[in-house]
PDB file of C-alpha atoms in Angstrom:
ATOM      1  CA  UNK A   4       3.194 -11.028  -3.303  1.00 95.00           C
ATOM      2  CA  UNK A   5       0.433 -10.825  -0.712  1.00 96.00           C
ATOM      3  CA  UNK A   6      -0.311  -7.258   0.365  1.00 97.00           C
ATOM      4  CA  UNK A   7      -2.304  -6.446   3.479  1.00 96.00           C
ATOM      5  CA  UNK A   8      -3.762  -2.936   3.660  1.00 96.00           C
ATOM      6  CA  UNK A   9      -4.639  -1.919   7.205  1.00 95.00           C
ATOM      7  CA  UNK A  10      -6.824   0.889   8.477  1.00 88.00           C
ATOM      8  CA  UNK A  11      -8.935   1.478  11.548  1.00 80.00           C
ATOM      9  CA  UNK A  12     -12.267  -0.023  10.510  1.00 76.00           C
ATOM     10  CA  UNK A  13     -11.530  -1.629   7.139  1.00 67.00           C
ATOM     11  CA  UNK A  14     -13.437   0.724   4.851  1.00 74.00           C
ATOM     12  CA  UNK A  15     -10.632   2.825   3.399  1.00 86.00           C
ATOM     13  CA  UNK A  16      -8.266  -0.148   3.312  1.00 89.00           C
ATOM     14  CA  UNK A  17     -10.778  -2.032   1.160  1.00 91.00           C
ATOM     15  CA  UNK A  18     -10.641   0.705  -1.488  1.00 92.00           C
ATOM     16  CA  UNK A  19      -6.833   0.888  -1.434  1.00 94.00           C
ATOM     17  CA  UNK A  20      -6.547  -2.919  -1.645  1.00 95.00           C
ATOM     18  CA  UNK A  21      -8.917  -3.084  -4.623  1.00 95.00           C
ATOM     19  CA  UNK A  22      -7.099  -0.318  -6.443  1.00 95.00           C
ATOM     20  CA  UNK A  23      -3.597  -1.716  -5.929  1.00 96.00           C
ATOM     21  CA  UNK A  24      -4.806  -5.196  -6.906  1.00 95.00           C
ATOM     22  CA  UNK A  25      -6.257  -3.839 -10.164  1.00 96.00           C
ATOM     23  CA  UNK A  26      -3.106  -1.822 -10.898  1.00 97.00           C
ATOM     24  CA  UNK A  27      -0.950  -4.919 -10.353  1.00 96.00           C
ATOM     25  CA  UNK A  28      -3.171  -7.037 -12.593  1.00 96.00           C
ATOM     26  CA  UNK A  29      -2.992  -4.389 -15.319  1.00 96.00           C
ATOM     27  CA  UNK A  30       0.808  -4.680 -15.217  1.00 95.00           C
ATOM     28  CA  UNK A  31       0.739  -8.471 -15.203  1.00 95.00           C
ATOM     29  CA  UNK A  32       2.075  -8.745 -11.647  1.00 95.00           C
ATOM     30  CA  UNK A  33       1.185 -11.705  -9.479  1.00 94.00           C
ATOM     31  CA  UNK A  34       0.122  -9.614  -6.471  1.00 96.00           C
ATOM     32  CA  UNK A  35      -2.890 -10.051  -4.276  1.00 96.00           C
ATOM     33  CA  UNK A  36      -4.148  -7.368  -1.925  1.00 96.00           C
ATOM     34  CA  UNK A  37      -6.617  -7.637   0.890  1.00 95.00           C
ATOM     35  CA  UNK A  38      -7.963  -5.312   3.556  1.00 94.00           C
ATOM     36  CA  UNK A  39      -7.666  -5.654   7.274  1.00 93.00           C
ATOM     37  CA  UNK A  40      -8.145  -3.650  10.423  1.00 92.00           C
ATOM     38  CA  UNK A  41      -5.884  -2.776  13.286  1.00 89.00           C
ATOM     39  CA  UNK A  42      -7.761  -5.316  15.387  1.00 91.00           C
ATOM     40  CA  UNK A  43      -7.403  -8.139  12.828  1.00 91.00           C
ATOM     41  CA  UNK A  44      -3.718  -7.415  12.235  1.00 91.00           C
ATOM     42  CA  UNK A  45      -2.282 -10.173  14.482  1.00 89.00           C
ATOM     43  CA  UNK A  46      -4.117 -12.802  12.433  1.00 92.00           C
ATOM     44  CA  UNK A  47      -3.833 -11.106   9.031  1.00 93.00           C
ATOM     45  CA  UNK A  48      -0.059 -10.670   9.310  1.00 93.00           C
ATOM     46  CA  UNK A  49       0.451 -14.404   8.916  1.00 93.00           C
ATOM     47  CA  UNK A  50      -0.927 -14.228   5.376  1.00 94.00           C
ATOM     48  CA  UNK A  51       0.979 -11.119   4.237  1.00 96.00           C
ATOM     49  CA  UNK A  52       4.331 -10.404   2.646  1.00 96.00           C
ATOM     50  CA  UNK A  53       3.835  -6.655   2.966  1.00 97.00           C
ATOM     51  CA  UNK A  54       1.629  -4.439   5.108  1.00 97.00           C
ATOM     52  CA  UNK A  55       0.462  -1.043   3.929  1.00 97.00           C
ATOM     53  CA  UNK A  56      -0.550   1.001   6.969  1.00 96.00           C
ATOM     54  CA  UNK A  57      -3.120   3.761   6.641  1.00 94.00           C
ATOM     55  CA  UNK A  58      -1.755   7.198   7.539  1.00 93.00           C
ATOM     56  CA  UNK A  59      -4.201   7.551  10.409  1.00 92.00           C
ATOM     57  CA  UNK A  60      -2.486   4.585  12.126  1.00 94.00           C
ATOM     58  CA  UNK A  61       0.926   6.269  12.284  1.00 94.00           C
ATOM     59  CA  UNK A  62       0.634   6.205  16.072  1.00 94.00           C
ATOM     60  CA  UNK A  63       0.696   2.383  15.952  1.00 94.00           C
ATOM     61  CA  UNK A  64       3.486   2.067  13.375  1.00 95.00           C
ATOM     62  CA  UNK A  65       6.222   1.026  15.813  1.00 95.00           C
ATOM     63  CA  UNK A  66       4.087  -1.818  17.193  1.00 94.00           C
ATOM     64  CA  UNK A  67       3.026  -2.917  13.699  1.00 95.00           C
ATOM     65  CA  UNK A  68       6.650  -2.920  12.529  1.00 95.00           C
ATOM     66  CA  UNK A  69       7.698  -4.989  15.530  1.00 95.00           C
ATOM     67  CA  UNK A  70       4.932  -7.559  14.957  1.00 94.00           C
ATOM     68  CA  UNK A  71       5.669  -7.685  11.219  1.00 95.00           C
ATOM     69  CA  UNK A  72       9.440  -8.028  11.706  1.00 94.00           C
ATOM     70  CA  UNK A  73       8.872 -11.217  13.696  1.00 92.00           C
ATOM     71  CA  UNK A  74       7.266 -12.658  10.549  1.00 92.00           C
ATOM     72  CA  UNK A  75       9.677 -11.155   8.011  1.00 93.00           C
ATOM     73  CA  UNK A  76       6.945  -8.882   6.661  1.00 95.00           C
ATOM     74  CA  UNK A  77       7.697  -5.449   5.172  1.00 95.00           C
ATOM     75  CA  UNK A  78       5.727  -2.468   6.505  1.00 96.00           C
ATOM     76  CA  UNK A  79       5.004   0.725   4.574  1.00 96.00           C
ATOM     77  CA  UNK A  80       3.263   3.746   6.092  1.00 96.00           C
ATOM     78  CA  UNK A  81       1.050   5.217   3.396  1.00 95.00           C
ATOM     79  CA  UNK A  82       1.165   8.988   2.815  1.00 95.00           C
ATOM     80  CA  UNK A  83      -1.822  11.075   3.932  1.00 92.00           C
ATOM     81  CA  UNK A  84      -2.976  11.731   0.367  1.00 92.00           C
ATOM     82  CA  UNK A  85      -2.973   8.066  -0.721  1.00 90.00           C
ATOM     83  CA  UNK A  86      -6.766   7.882  -0.857  1.00 87.00           C
ATOM     84  CA  UNK A  87      -6.628  10.197  -3.870  1.00 89.00           C
ATOM     85  CA  UNK A  88      -4.791   7.468  -5.828  1.00 92.00           C
ATOM     86  CA  UNK A  89      -7.904   6.492  -7.770  1.00 92.00           C
ATOM     87  CA  UNK A  90      -6.288   3.901 -10.054  1.00 94.00           C
ATOM     88  CA  UNK A  91      -3.828   2.388  -7.564  1.00 94.00           C
ATOM     89  CA  UNK A  92      -0.733   3.063  -9.655  1.00 95.00           C
ATOM     90  CA  UNK A  93       0.913   5.312  -7.079  1.00 95.00           C
ATOM     91  CA  UNK A  94       0.261   2.797  -4.336  1.00 95.00           C
ATOM     92  CA  UNK A  95       1.670   0.064  -6.550  1.00 96.00           C
ATOM     93  CA  UNK A  96       4.834   2.143  -7.034  1.00 95.00           C
ATOM     94  CA  UNK A  97       5.201   2.401  -3.253  1.00 94.00           C
ATOM     95  CA  UNK A  98       4.820  -1.374  -2.946  1.00 96.00           C
ATOM     96  CA  UNK A  99       7.351  -2.083  -5.665  1.00 95.00           C
ATOM     97  CA  UNK A 100       9.844   0.394  -4.239  1.00 95.00           C
ATOM     98  CA  UNK A 101       9.547  -1.149  -0.771  1.00 94.00           C
ATOM     99  CA  UNK A 102       9.994  -4.611  -2.272  1.00 91.00           C
ATOM    100  CA  UNK A 103      13.084  -3.438  -4.147  1.00 88.00           C
ATOM    101  CA  UNK A 104      11.558  -4.082  -7.563  1.00 68.00           C
ATOM    102  CA  UNK A 105      12.831  -2.184 -10.580  1.00 51.00           C
ATOM    103  CA  UNK A 106      10.031   0.060 -11.761  1.00 43.00           C
ATOM    104  CA  UNK A 107      11.629   0.795 -15.095  1.00 41.00           C
ATOM    105  CA  UNK A 108      10.937   4.092 -16.843  1.00 35.00           C
ATOM    106  CA  UNK A 109       8.204   6.184 -15.319  1.00 36.00           C
ATOM    107  CA  UNK A 110       5.300   7.479 -17.390  1.00 36.00           C
ATOM    108  CA  UNK A 111       5.767  11.021 -18.694  1.00 34.00           C
ATOM    109  CA  UNK A 112       3.130  12.416 -16.322  1.00 36.00           C
ATOM    110  CA  UNK A 113       5.004  11.038 -13.298  1.00 39.00           C
ATOM    111  CA  UNK A 114       8.330  12.369 -14.593  1.00 37.00           C
ATOM    112  CA  UNK A 115       6.789  15.812 -15.099  1.00 36.00           C
ATOM    113  CA  UNK A 116       5.359  15.769 -11.597  1.00 36.00           C
ATOM    114  CA  UNK A 117       8.715  14.749 -10.130  1.00 39.00           C
ATOM    115  CA  UNK A 118      10.408  17.566 -12.044  1.00 39.00           C
ATOM    116  CA  UNK A 119       7.827  20.045 -10.772  1.00 41.00           C
ATOM    117  CA  UNK A 120       6.568  20.821 -14.266  1.00 38.00           C
ATOM    118  CA  UNK A 121       3.177  19.162 -14.067  1.00 37.00           C
ATOM    119  CA  UNK A 122       0.047  21.233 -14.107  1.00 34.00           C
ATOM    120  CA  UNK A 123      -1.980  21.565 -10.859  1.00 35.00           C
ATOM    121  CA  UNK A 124      -4.574  19.166 -12.285  1.00 37.00           C
ATOM    122  CA  UNK A 125      -2.008  16.301 -12.412  1.00 34.00           C
TER     123      UNK A 125
END
């Protein structure tokens, strides 16, 4: 899967792309991730199976979805706190969920968080 991460200037999307690429490699998934900008989106969309849109581009989501739909590309708006995903695993979960992939059992820390039993440091 080819994942395009889009932000305004390309800086934050570069970090997210690197992190999700590393998380996918660690799980043995054949995913590539690359960064783009809102301005480069018309060209970059042709090389993507999925587009992860930075939360600060929510205002452009409808247009991005329309452009992506014409190419059969899935669009995911990233949550505002996504830049805190230091190892890319949460972002990878979002990608896999949007792609309809079976994640299998979640790690205990994620299950505890989902159940509301995790400590504030988690």
